[in-house]
Coordinates of C-alpha atoms in Angstrom, one line a residue:
Chain A
X171 CA 24.2 -3.7 -19.0
X172 CA 28.2 -4.9 -20.9
X173 CA 29.5 -0.8 -21.3
X174 CA 29.1 -1.0 -17.5
X175 CA 31.7 -3.4 -16.9
X176 CA 33.6 -1.8 -19.2
X177 CA 34.5 1.4 -18.2
X178 CA 37.9 2.7 -17.5
X179 CA 38.9 3.3 -13.8
X180 CA 37.9 7.0 -12.3
X181 CA 42.3 8.4 -13.0
X182 CA 42.5 7.2 -16.3
X183 CA 39.1 8.6 -17.2
X184 CA 40.1 11.6 -15.5
X185 CA 43.5 11.5 -18.3
X186 CA 40.9 10.7 -20.9
X187 CA 39.0 13.9 -19.5
X188 CA 41.6 16.3 -19.3
X189 CA 43.1 14.5 -22.8
X190 CA 39.3 16.1 -24.7
X191 CA 40.1 19.4 -23.0
X192 CA 43.0 20.2 -24.9
X193 CA 42.4 18.6 -27.9
X194 CA 39.5 20.0 -28.8
X195 CA 40.8 23.4 -27.2
X196 CA 43.7 22.7 -29.9
X197 CA 41.5 22.6 -32.4
X198 CA 39.7 26.1 -31.6
X199 CA 43.7 27.8 -31.7
X200 CA 45.3 25.4 -34.7
X201 CA 41.2 27.0 -36.5
X202 CA 41.9 30.7 -35.2
X203 CA 45.8 30.9 -36.1
X204 CA 45.5 29.4 -39.5
X205 CA 41.9 31.8 -40.6
X206 CA 40.2 28.7 -41.7
X207 CA 38.1 30.3 -38.7
X208 CA 38.6 34.5 -38.6
X209 CA 39.6 34.9 -34.9
X210 CA 38.1 38.3 -35.0
X211 CA 34.5 36.3 -35.3
X212 CA 35.7 32.3 -33.3
X213 CA 38.6 34.1 -30.7
X214 CA 41.2 32.9 -29.5
X215 CA 41.9 30.5 -26.7
X216 CA 44.9 31.8 -26.1
X217 CA 43.5 35.4 -26.0
X218 CA 40.6 34.1 -24.0
X219 CA 42.6 32.2 -20.5
X220 CA 45.4 35.0 -21.2
X221 CA 42.2 37.3 -21.0
X222 CA 40.8 35.8 -18.2
X223 CA 44.5 35.5 -16.0
X224 CA 44.5 38.9 -15.8
X225 CA 40.8 39.9 -14.6
X226 CA 42.1 37.7 -11.8
X227 CA 45.6 39.0 -10.9
X228 CA 44.6 42.4 -10.7
X229 CA 41.2 41.9 -8.4
X230 CA 39.3 44.1 -12.5
X231 CA 36.8 41.0 -11.7
X232 CA 35.5 40.4 -8.1
X233 CA 33.2 43.4 -7.7
X234 CA 31.8 42.4 -10.8
X235 CA 31.4 38.4 -10.0
X236 CA 31.8 39.1 -6.2
X237 CA 28.1 40.9 -8.0
X238 CA 27.3 38.4 -9.8
X239 CA 27.4 35.3 -7.4
X240 CA 25.3 37.4 -4.7
X241 CA 22.3 37.9 -6.9
X242 CA 22.7 34.7 -8.0
X243 CA 22.7 32.4 -4.6
X244 CA 20.0 34.8 -3.3
X245 CA 17.9 33.9 -6.4
X246 CA 18.8 31.0 -5.4
X247 CA 18.0 30.1 -1.9
X248 CA 14.8 32.8 -2.1
X249 CA 13.1 31.3 -5.2
X250 CA 13.5 27.2 -3.0
X251 CA 12.3 28.7 -0.5
X252 CA 9.6 30.4 -1.6
X253 CA 9.1 27.0 -3.9
X254 CA 9.4 24.6 -0.9
X255 CA 6.7 26.7 1.0
X256 CA 4.0 27.1 -1.9
X257 CA 4.5 24.1 -3.3
X258 CA 3.8 21.7 1.0
X259 CA 1.5 24.6 1.3
X260 CA -0.6 24.3 -2.2
X261 CA 0.1 20.6 -2.2
X262 CA -1.8 20.0 0.7
X263 CA -4.3 22.4 -0.1
X264 CA -6.6 20.6 -2.5
X265 CA -9.5 23.4 -3.0
X266 CA -6.0 26.7 -2.9
X267 CA -4.4 23.9 -5.2
X268 CA -7.3 23.2 -7.6
X269 CA -8.5 27.4 -7.9
X270 CA -4.7 28.3 -8.0
X271 CA -3.7 26.3 -10.7
X272 CA -4.4 27.6 -13.8
X273 CA -2.5 30.7 -13.2
X274 CA -0.4 28.9 -11.9
X275 CA 0.4 27.3 -15.0
X276 CA -0.1 30.4 -17.0
X277 CA 2.7 31.9 -15.3
X278 CA 4.6 29.5 -15.3
X279 CA 4.6 29.3 -19.6
X280 CA 5.0 32.9 -20.2
X281 CA 8.3 33.0 -21.0
X282 CA 9.4 34.7 -17.3
X283 CA 13.3 37.1 -19.6
X284 CA 9.8 39.5 -20.6
X285 CA 9.4 40.2 -16.6
X286 CA 13.2 41.1 -17.3
X287 CA 12.1 45.5 -18.4
X288 CA 9.5 45.6 -16.1
X289 CA 11.3 44.1 -12.7
X290 CA 14.3 47.0 -14.1
X291 CA 11.6 49.5 -13.9
X292 CA 10.0 48.3 -10.1
X293 CA 13.4 47.3 -8.7
X294 CA 15.9 49.4 -10.5
X295 CA 18.9 48.5 -11.6
X296 CA 20.5 47.7 -9.6
X297 CA 20.8 44.0 -7.4
X298 CA 17.2 43.6 -6.9
X299 CA 15.7 43.5 -10.5
X300 CA 18.3 40.3 -11.0
X301 CA 17.5 38.9 -8.2
X302 CA 13.5 38.9 -9.1
X303 CA 14.7 37.5 -12.7
X304 CA 16.3 35.0 -10.8
X305 CA 13.4 34.1 -8.2
X306 CA 10.2 34.0 -10.9
X307 CA 12.7 31.3 -12.7
X308 CA 14.1 29.4 -10.3
X309 CA 10.3 29.5 -7.7
X310 CA 8.3 27.5 -10.5
X311 CA 10.9 25.4 -11.3
X312 CA 11.4 23.9 -7.2
X313 CA 7.4 24.0 -6.6
X314 CA 6.5 22.2 -9.2
X315 CA 8.8 19.5 -8.8
X316 CA 7.4 20.3 -4.1
X317 CA 3.7 19.6 -5.5
X318 CA 4.2 17.2 -7.6
X319 CA 6.8 15.3 -4.6
X320 CA 4.0 15.9 -1.7
X321 CA 1.2 14.8 -3.8
X322 CA 2.9 12.0 -4.4
X323 CA 3.9 10.1 -0.9
X324 CA 3.2 7.4 -0.6
X325 CA -0.3 6.5 0.7
X326 CA 0.2 3.4 2.8
X327 CA 3.2 5.5 5.0
X328 CA 1.6 8.6 5.0
X329 CA -1.6 5.7 6.5
X330 CA 1.1 4.9 9.2
X331 CA 2.9 7.7 10.5
X332 CA -0.7 8.5 11.1
X333 CA -1.5 5.6 12.7
X334 CA 2.0 5.8 15.3
X335 CA 0.5 8.7 15.7
X336 CA 2.1 11.5 14.1
X337 CA 0.1 14.5 14.5
X338 CA -0.5 17.7 11.7
X339 CA 2.8 19.4 12.1
X340 CA 4.6 16.2 13.2
X341 CA 4.1 14.1 9.0
X342 CA 4.1 18.2 7.3
X343 CA 7.5 17.2 9.1
X344 CA 8.3 13.1 9.0
X345 CA 6.5 11.8 6.1
X346 CA 5.9 15.3 3.5
X347 CA 9.1 16.9 3.3
X348 CA 11.4 14.1 3.5
X349 CA 9.2 12.7 1.0
X350 CA 9.7 15.4 -1.3
X351 CA 13.0 16.1 -0.9
X352 CA 13.5 14.2 -3.6
X353 CA 11.8 16.5 -6.4
X354 CA 12.9 18.8 -5.1
X355 CA 17.0 18.1 -5.8
X356 CA 16.0 17.3 -9.4
X357 CA 14.8 20.4 -9.3
X358 CA 18.0 22.2 -7.9
X359 CA 19.9 20.8 -10.7
X360 CA 18.1 23.0 -12.5
X361 CA 17.0 26.2 -10.5
X362 CA 21.5 26.5 -9.9
X363 CA 21.7 27.2 -13.9
X364 CA 18.8 29.4 -14.2
X365 CA 19.2 31.6 -10.4
X366 CA 22.7 32.4 -12.7
X367 CA 21.1 33.8 -15.8
X368 CA 18.6 35.7 -14.3
X369 CA 21.2 37.7 -12.6
X370 CA 23.0 37.8 -16.1
X371 CA 20.9 39.0 -18.5
X372 CA 19.6 40.6 -15.9
X373 CA 22.7 42.7 -15.8
X374 CA 23.0 41.9 -19.9
X375 CA 18.9 44.1 -20.4
X376 CA 21.0 47.2 -18.2
X377 CA 23.5 48.0 -15.3
X378 CA 25.8 48.8 -13.9
X379 CA 28.4 45.9 -12.1
X380 CA 27.9 42.4 -12.8
X381 CA 29.5 39.5 -15.3
X382 CA 27.2 40.0 -17.8
X383 CA 27.2 43.7 -18.0
X384 CA 31.6 43.5 -18.7
X385 CA 30.3 40.9 -21.6
X386 CA 27.9 43.5 -22.5
X387 CA 30.6 46.4 -22.6
X388 CA 33.6 43.5 -23.9
X389 CA 31.2 43.2 -26.8
X390 CA 30.3 47.2 -27.2
X391 CA 33.9 47.1 -28.3
X392 CA 34.2 44.4 -29.8
X393 CA 36.3 42.7 -27.4
X394 CA 35.0 38.5 -29.0
X395 CA 37.5 37.2 -26.7
X396 CA 36.2 38.8 -23.3
X397 CA 33.3 38.4 -24.1
X398 CA 34.0 34.3 -24.0
X399 CA 36.1 35.4 -20.7
X400 CA 33.4 35.6 -19.2
X401 CA 31.1 33.0 -21.0
X402 CA 34.0 30.7 -19.8
X403 CA 34.2 32.2 -15.7
X404 CA 30.4 31.4 -15.8
X405 CA 30.4 28.7 -16.8
X406 CA 33.3 27.8 -13.7
X407 CA 30.9 29.3 -11.6
X408 CA 27.8 27.8 -12.5
X409 CA 29.5 24.0 -12.4
X410 CA 30.8 24.6 -9.0
X411 CA 27.9 25.4 -7.6
X412 CA 26.1 22.4 -9.3
X413 CA 28.9 21.1 -7.7
X414 CA 27.9 22.0 -4.3
X415 CA 24.2 20.7 -4.6
X416 CA 25.8 17.0 -5.5
X417 CA 26.8 17.4 -2.9
X418 CA 24.2 18.1 -0.5
X419 CA 22.1 16.3 -2.8
X420 CA 24.5 13.0 -1.7
X421 CA 23.9 13.8 2.0
X422 CA 21.0 14.2 2.0
X423 CA 19.3 11.2 -0.1
X424 CA 22.2 9.5 2.0
X425 CA 18.6 6.6 2.5
X426 CA 18.4 6.3 -1.2
X427 CA 19.9 3.2 -3.0
X428 CA 22.4 3.3 -4.6
Chain B
X147 CA -15.5 -9.1 32.9
X148 CA -14.4 -6.1 31.4
X149 CA -15.8 -5.0 27.6
X150 CA -14.5 -6.5 24.0
X151 CA -11.5 -4.6 23.0
X152 CA -13.7 -4.9 20.1
X153 CA -17.0 -4.6 18.4
X154 CA -17.6 -4.1 14.1
X155 CA -21.8 -4.0 14.9
X156 CA -23.5 -3.9 11.5
X157 CA -20.8 -2.4 9.8
X158 CA -21.2 -1.9 5.7
X159 CA -19.1 0.5 3.2
X160 CA -20.1 1.2 0.0
X161 CA -17.5 3.3 -2.0
X162 CA -19.1 6.0 -4.7
X163 CA -18.4 5.0 -8.0
X164 CA -14.4 5.6 -9.5
X165 CA -15.8 7.3 -12.4
X166 CA -18.8 8.6 -13.9
X167 CA -21.9 6.1 -15.0
X168 CA -20.8 3.3 -13.0
X169 CA -21.4 1.2 -10.2
X170 CA -20.9 2.0 -6.1
X171 CA -19.2 -0.9 -4.7
X172 CA -20.1 -2.7 -1.6
X173 CA -17.0 -3.4 -0.1
X174 CA -19.0 -5.8 2.9
X175 CA -21.5 -5.8 4.4
X176 CA -23.7 -6.9 7.7
X177 CA -20.7 -7.6 9.3
X178 CA -20.6 -7.7 13.0
X179 CA -18.1 -9.3 15.4
X180 CA -16.1 -9.0 18.1
X181 CA -12.3 -10.0 19.5
X182 CA -12.0 -10.2 23.0
X183 CA -9.3 -8.7 25.1
X184 CA -5.9 -10.6 24.8
X185 CA -7.9 -13.3 21.7
X186 CA -6.2 -14.4 18.3
X187 CA -8.5 -13.5 15.4
X188 CA -8.3 -14.8 11.5
X189 CA -9.7 -13.5 8.5
X190 CA -9.8 -14.8 6.0
X191 CA -11.5 -15.3 2.4
X192 CA -11.0 -14.6 -0.9
X193 CA -9.0 -11.9 -3.1
X194 CA -11.1 -8.8 -2.4
X195 CA -13.8 -10.0 -0.6
X196 CA -13.2 -6.3 1.9
X197 CA -11.0 -7.8 4.3
X198 CA -9.0 -4.8 4.3
X199 CA -11.8 -2.4 4.7
X200 CA -12.3 -4.4 7.9
X201 CA -9.1 -3.9 9.5
X202 CA -9.3 0.0 8.2
X203 CA -12.8 0.7 9.4
X204 CA -10.8 -0.5 12.8
X205 CA -8.4 1.7 12.4
X206 CA -10.2 4.6 11.7
X207 CA -8.8 5.4 9.1
X208 CA -12.6 4.6 7.2
X209 CA -15.4 6.2 8.3
X210 CA -18.0 3.3 7.9
X211 CA -21.6 4.2 5.1
X212 CA -23.6 2.6 8.3
X213 CA -22.6 0.4 11.9
X214 CA -20.9 1.3 15.2
X215 CA -17.1 0.7 16.4
X216 CA -16.9 -0.2 19.6
X217 CA -13.6 0.5 21.2
X218 CA -12.9 -1.4 25.0
X219 CA -16.7 -0.2 25.8
X220 CA -16.2 3.1 23.6
X221 CA -16.5 4.0 20.3
X222 CA -14.6 4.5 18.2
X223 CA -13.9 8.4 16.1
X224 CA -10.9 9.4 14.3
X225 CA -7.9 6.6 14.6
X226 CA -7.9 4.4 17.4
X227 CA -5.6 5.4 19.9
X228 CA -5.1 1.7 21.4
X229 CA -3.9 -0.2 18.2
X230 CA -1.5 -1.3 16.5
X231 CA -1.5 -1.8 12.5
X232 CA 0.7 -3.6 10.2
X233 CA 0.1 -3.3 7.1
X234 CA 0.6 -5.3 4.0
X235 CA 2.7 -3.5 1.5
X236 CA 6.3 -1.3 3.1
X237 CA 5.0 1.1 5.1
X238 CA 7.6 2.7 6.8
X239 CA 9.8 5.7 6.1
X240 CA 12.6 4.5 3.6
X241 CA 14.1 8.2 4.4
X242 CA 15.4 7.0 8.0
X243 CA 16.9 4.0 9.2
X244 CA 15.5 1.0 10.8
X245 CA 16.1 2.3 14.6
X246 CA 14.7 5.6 13.2
X247 CA 11.4 3.6 12.2
X248 CA 11.1 2.2 15.8
X249 CA 11.9 5.1 17.4
X250 CA 9.8 7.8 15.0
X251 CA 6.0 6.6 17.0
X252 CA 7.8 7.4 20.9
X253 CA 8.8 11.1 18.0
X254 CA 5.8 11.9 18.1
X255 CA 4.8 11.5 21.7
X256 CA 7.2 13.5 22.5
X257 CA 9.3 10.5 24.2
X258 CA 13.1 11.8 25.2
X259 CA 15.7 11.2 22.3
X260 CA 17.8 9.2 24.7
X261 CA 15.0 7.1 26.6
X262 CA 13.7 6.3 22.8
X263 CA 16.7 5.5 21.7
X264 CA 17.0 2.8 24.8
X265 CA 13.9 1.3 24.2
X266 CA 14.2 1.2 20.9
X267 CA 17.3 -0.4 20.5
X268 CA 16.0 -3.3 22.9
X269 CA 12.8 -4.2 20.5
X270 CA 15.5 -4.7 17.7
X271 CA 16.9 -7.7 19.4
X272 CA 13.8 -9.2 20.2
X273 CA 12.5 -8.9 16.3
X274 CA 16.0 -10.5 15.6
X275 CA 17.9 -7.8 14.6
X276 CA 20.5 -6.3 17.3
X277 CA 23.4 -4.2 15.1
X278 CA 21.2 -3.4 12.2
X279 CA 19.9 -0.2 14.0
X280 CA 22.2 2.0 12.0
X281 CA 20.6 0.5 8.3
X282 CA 18.5 2.0 5.9
X283 CA 15.9 -0.2 4.7
X284 CA 16.9 -0.3 1.9
X285 CA 20.0 -2.5 3.2
X286 CA 17.2 -4.8 4.9
X287 CA 16.1 -7.5 3.6
X288 CA 12.3 -7.4 3.2
X289 CA 12.1 -10.2 6.2
X290 CA 14.5 -7.6 8.2
X291 CA 11.5 -4.5 6.8
X292 CA 8.6 -7.0 8.6
X293 CA 11.2 -7.0 12.2
X294 CA 11.8 -3.7 12.0
X295 CA 7.9 -2.9 11.4
X296 CA 6.6 -5.0 14.1
X297 CA 8.7 -3.3 16.4
X298 CA 7.8 0.1 15.1
X299 CA 4.2 -1.0 16.6
X300 CA 4.8 -3.2 19.3
X301 CA 7.5 -0.5 20.9
X302 CA 4.5 1.3 20.8
X303 CA 2.5 -1.1 23.3
X304 CA -0.6 -1.0 21.8
X305 CA -3.7 -2.5 23.2
X306 CA -5.0 -3.7 19.5
X307 CA -2.7 -5.2 16.9
X308 CA -3.9 -5.0 14.3
X309 CA -2.4 -7.2 11.0
X310 CA -3.1 -7.5 6.8
X311 CA -1.3 -10.1 5.4
X312 CA 0.9 -9.1 7.1
X313 CA 4.7 -11.9 5.9
X314 CA 2.4 -12.1 2.2
X315 CA 4.9 -10.8 0.0
X316 CA 8.1 -13.0 2.0
X317 CA 8.6 -16.4 1.5
X318 CA 7.9 -19.4 3.1
X319 CA 10.6 -20.2 5.0
X320 CA 11.2 -16.6 6.3
X321 CA 7.4 -16.5 7.0
X322 CA 7.6 -19.4 9.4
X323 CA 9.8 -18.2 11.4
X324 CA 8.8 -14.6 11.7
X325 CA 4.6 -16.0 12.2
X326 CA 6.7 -18.2 15.3
X327 CA 8.4 -14.7 16.1
X328 CA 5.2 -12.9 16.6
X329 CA 2.9 -16.2 18.8
X330 CA 6.5 -16.6 21.3
X331 CA 5.8 -12.1 21.1
X332 CA 2.0 -12.4 21.6
X333 CA 2.6 -15.3 24.3
X334 CA 4.4 -12.9 26.2
X335 CA 2.0 -9.5 26.4
X336 CA -0.9 -11.1 25.1
X337 CA -3.0 -8.3 22.7
X338 CA -6.6 -8.6 20.9
X339 CA -5.1 -9.8 17.3
X340 CA -7.1 -9.1 14.0
X341 CA -4.8 -11.5 11.4
X342 CA -5.7 -10.8 7.9
X343 CA -4.5 -13.2 5.5
X344 CA -6.1 -15.2 3.0
X345 CA -4.0 -18.3 4.0
X346 CA -5.8 -21.3 5.5
X347 CA -3.4 -23.0 7.1
X348 CA -1.2 -19.9 8.9
X349 CA -4.7 -18.9 10.4
X350 CA -5.0 -22.1 11.7
X351 CA -2.0 -22.4 13.0
X352 CA -1.4 -18.7 14.4
X353 CA -5.3 -18.2 15.6
X354 CA -8.0 -18.8 18.6
X355 CA -10.6 -18.3 16.3
X356 CA -10.7 -18.2 12.5
X357 CA -13.7 -16.5 10.4
X358 CA -13.9 -16.6 6.8
X359 CA -15.7 -14.0 4.9
X360 CA -17.8 -14.4 1.9
X361 CA -16.6 -13.4 -1.9
X362 CA -17.6 -9.8 -2.6
X363 CA -18.6 -8.0 -3.4
X364 CA -20.6 -6.8 0.2
X365 CA -19.0 -9.8 1.7
X366 CA -19.3 -10.6 4.5
X367 CA -18.6 -13.3 8.1
X368 CA -20.5 -17.2 7.1
X369 CA -18.6 -19.3 9.2
X370 CA -16.6 -18.9 13.3
X371 CA -14.1 -21.6 13.7
X372 CA -12.7 -21.9 18.0
X373 CA -9.1 -22.7 17.1
X374 CA -8.4 -25.1 20.0
X375 CA -4.6 -26.3 19.8
X376 CA -2.7 -26.6 22.7
X377 CA 0.4 -23.3 23.5
X378 CA 2.9 -22.7 22.3
X379 CA 2.2 -23.5 19.0
X380 CA 4.9 -24.4 16.3
X381 CA 3.3 -23.7 12.5
X382 CA 5.7 -25.3 11.2
X383 CA 4.6 -29.4 13.1
X384 CA 1.5 -27.7 14.1
X385 CA 0.2 -28.4 10.0
X386 CA 1.1 -32.3 10.4
X387 CA -1.3 -32.9 13.8
X388 CA -4.5 -34.6 12.3
X389 CA -6.6 -31.8 14.4
X390 CA -4.7 -29.3 12.0
X391 CA -5.8 -30.9 9.2
X392 CA -9.4 -32.1 10.6
X393 CA -10.5 -28.7 11.4
X394 CA -7.9 -27.1 8.5
X395 CA -10.5 -29.8 6.1
X396 CA -13.8 -28.5 7.5
X397 CA -12.9 -24.4 8.1
X398 CA -11.7 -25.6 4.0
X399 CA -15.5 -27.2 3.3
X400 CA -17.4 -23.6 3.6
X401 CA -14.4 -21.2 1.9
X402 CA -13.8 -23.7 -1.7
X403 CA -17.2 -21.7 -2.3
X404 CA -16.5 -18.5 -1.9
X405 CA -12.8 -18.9 -2.9
X406 CA -14.2 -20.7 -6.5
X407 CA -16.8 -17.4 -6.9
X408 CA -13.9 -14.6 -5.7
X409 CA -11.9 -16.0 -8.5
X410 CA -14.7 -16.4 -11.7
X411 CA -15.4 -12.1 -10.7
X412 CA -11.7 -11.5 -10.4
X413 CA -11.7 -12.9 -13.7
X414 CA -14.8 -11.3 -15.1
X415 CA -12.4 -7.8 -13.7

């Protein structure tokens, strides 16, 4: 752990991080201005940021952003809730889980994105086909983690709670759920990103609104700067959501060392 | 005379083999044991002699293959609601603070949270943890966590206390401190105690009676020794008295061969 105590203080770290970003942008700028990288394929940072600025200052991006975020949120919360309930239930029912486990594993190993056309047929080209795609991805992530979390509950803690007089419901609330939360949060970081993937890929494959649609439209007229602008906007929002998850994790898992 | 707190009658516990083709394992065979109301009994024996199995049977966590359990004259089925169980391993809920752990049993019984908190605060100071209620478990030392576990059980005022090497993981000083505190709490309000340990000195210094188990498998009691040392006792000082040493020598005589046997079996396994 010798690297640990030589870590610079946070403010200096942040200065370095900013410097790294500026250097990367500068490199991109110089490489595309000097035509070493063709701007037609690689875009130009100034134009990309100008595009983002134009979207936000004119407000034209908001309806698209709103719909993509709504799809993401619905997929994230819906998938998490379903995964939580299913994971708890199957974790506590050995027979049901033995019965279903090969099917669940098969469903999980199926590349979910190929379901997008099916969902489009079932739910139309609007919001719900994207939400369904997102849920189908998020659900399994959370489900398997909760399932393991329930199975991995410390048997001594469980026996102790039973001896103290816990009913079945109290065991669930006081032991199983808090114990599984560690595992749930481990999966939620991935789930946020995956909920975005579901929403944007869904939009990309067929929609009339959303950031994915915006990217598709820009691609259609070879506007690489707008494509990259969309990608960067998405990245920022996904990062923001991940920070919210981290914040919730810190609050809810306060009992853990470090 | 009232019914004894615990009567174990011809208890045997056989576990199915863990792998295909393995042998079923008999942990204890034909164990009969009676614990009077308010009596402090220690069960000693070599490692792997099924001491914990007996405790789990008394707690109702494990149904014996044969035999029966009576608790205050009533046949036990399901969990033993009159018993508090202090486990050998860490059994507290790490996602709860110290005081939330102590309150847990009251919460499960639907007792008003304000009252629960008051009582838990009282118990925390009784076990020497005044002001540490809001600490999470990883912020407490091993000895402190044992105190929380003790308070968590005693707050429910169980009539029977089952203790499975509760202080085994502690250093010698902390351990003697905890032993004295347990004795003080016990004298103030005498419950029946079954105290499992492999430490003969601990057993003698605390108990009214010491039961020696044979080495496993198919372990059973091979000797019972009343300990008529005067109370109140100080567990550190009493070890130096000639009476203590006499009892120790007598019990060790019985135990030695079994410990050796248990050790050899352990080596082979």
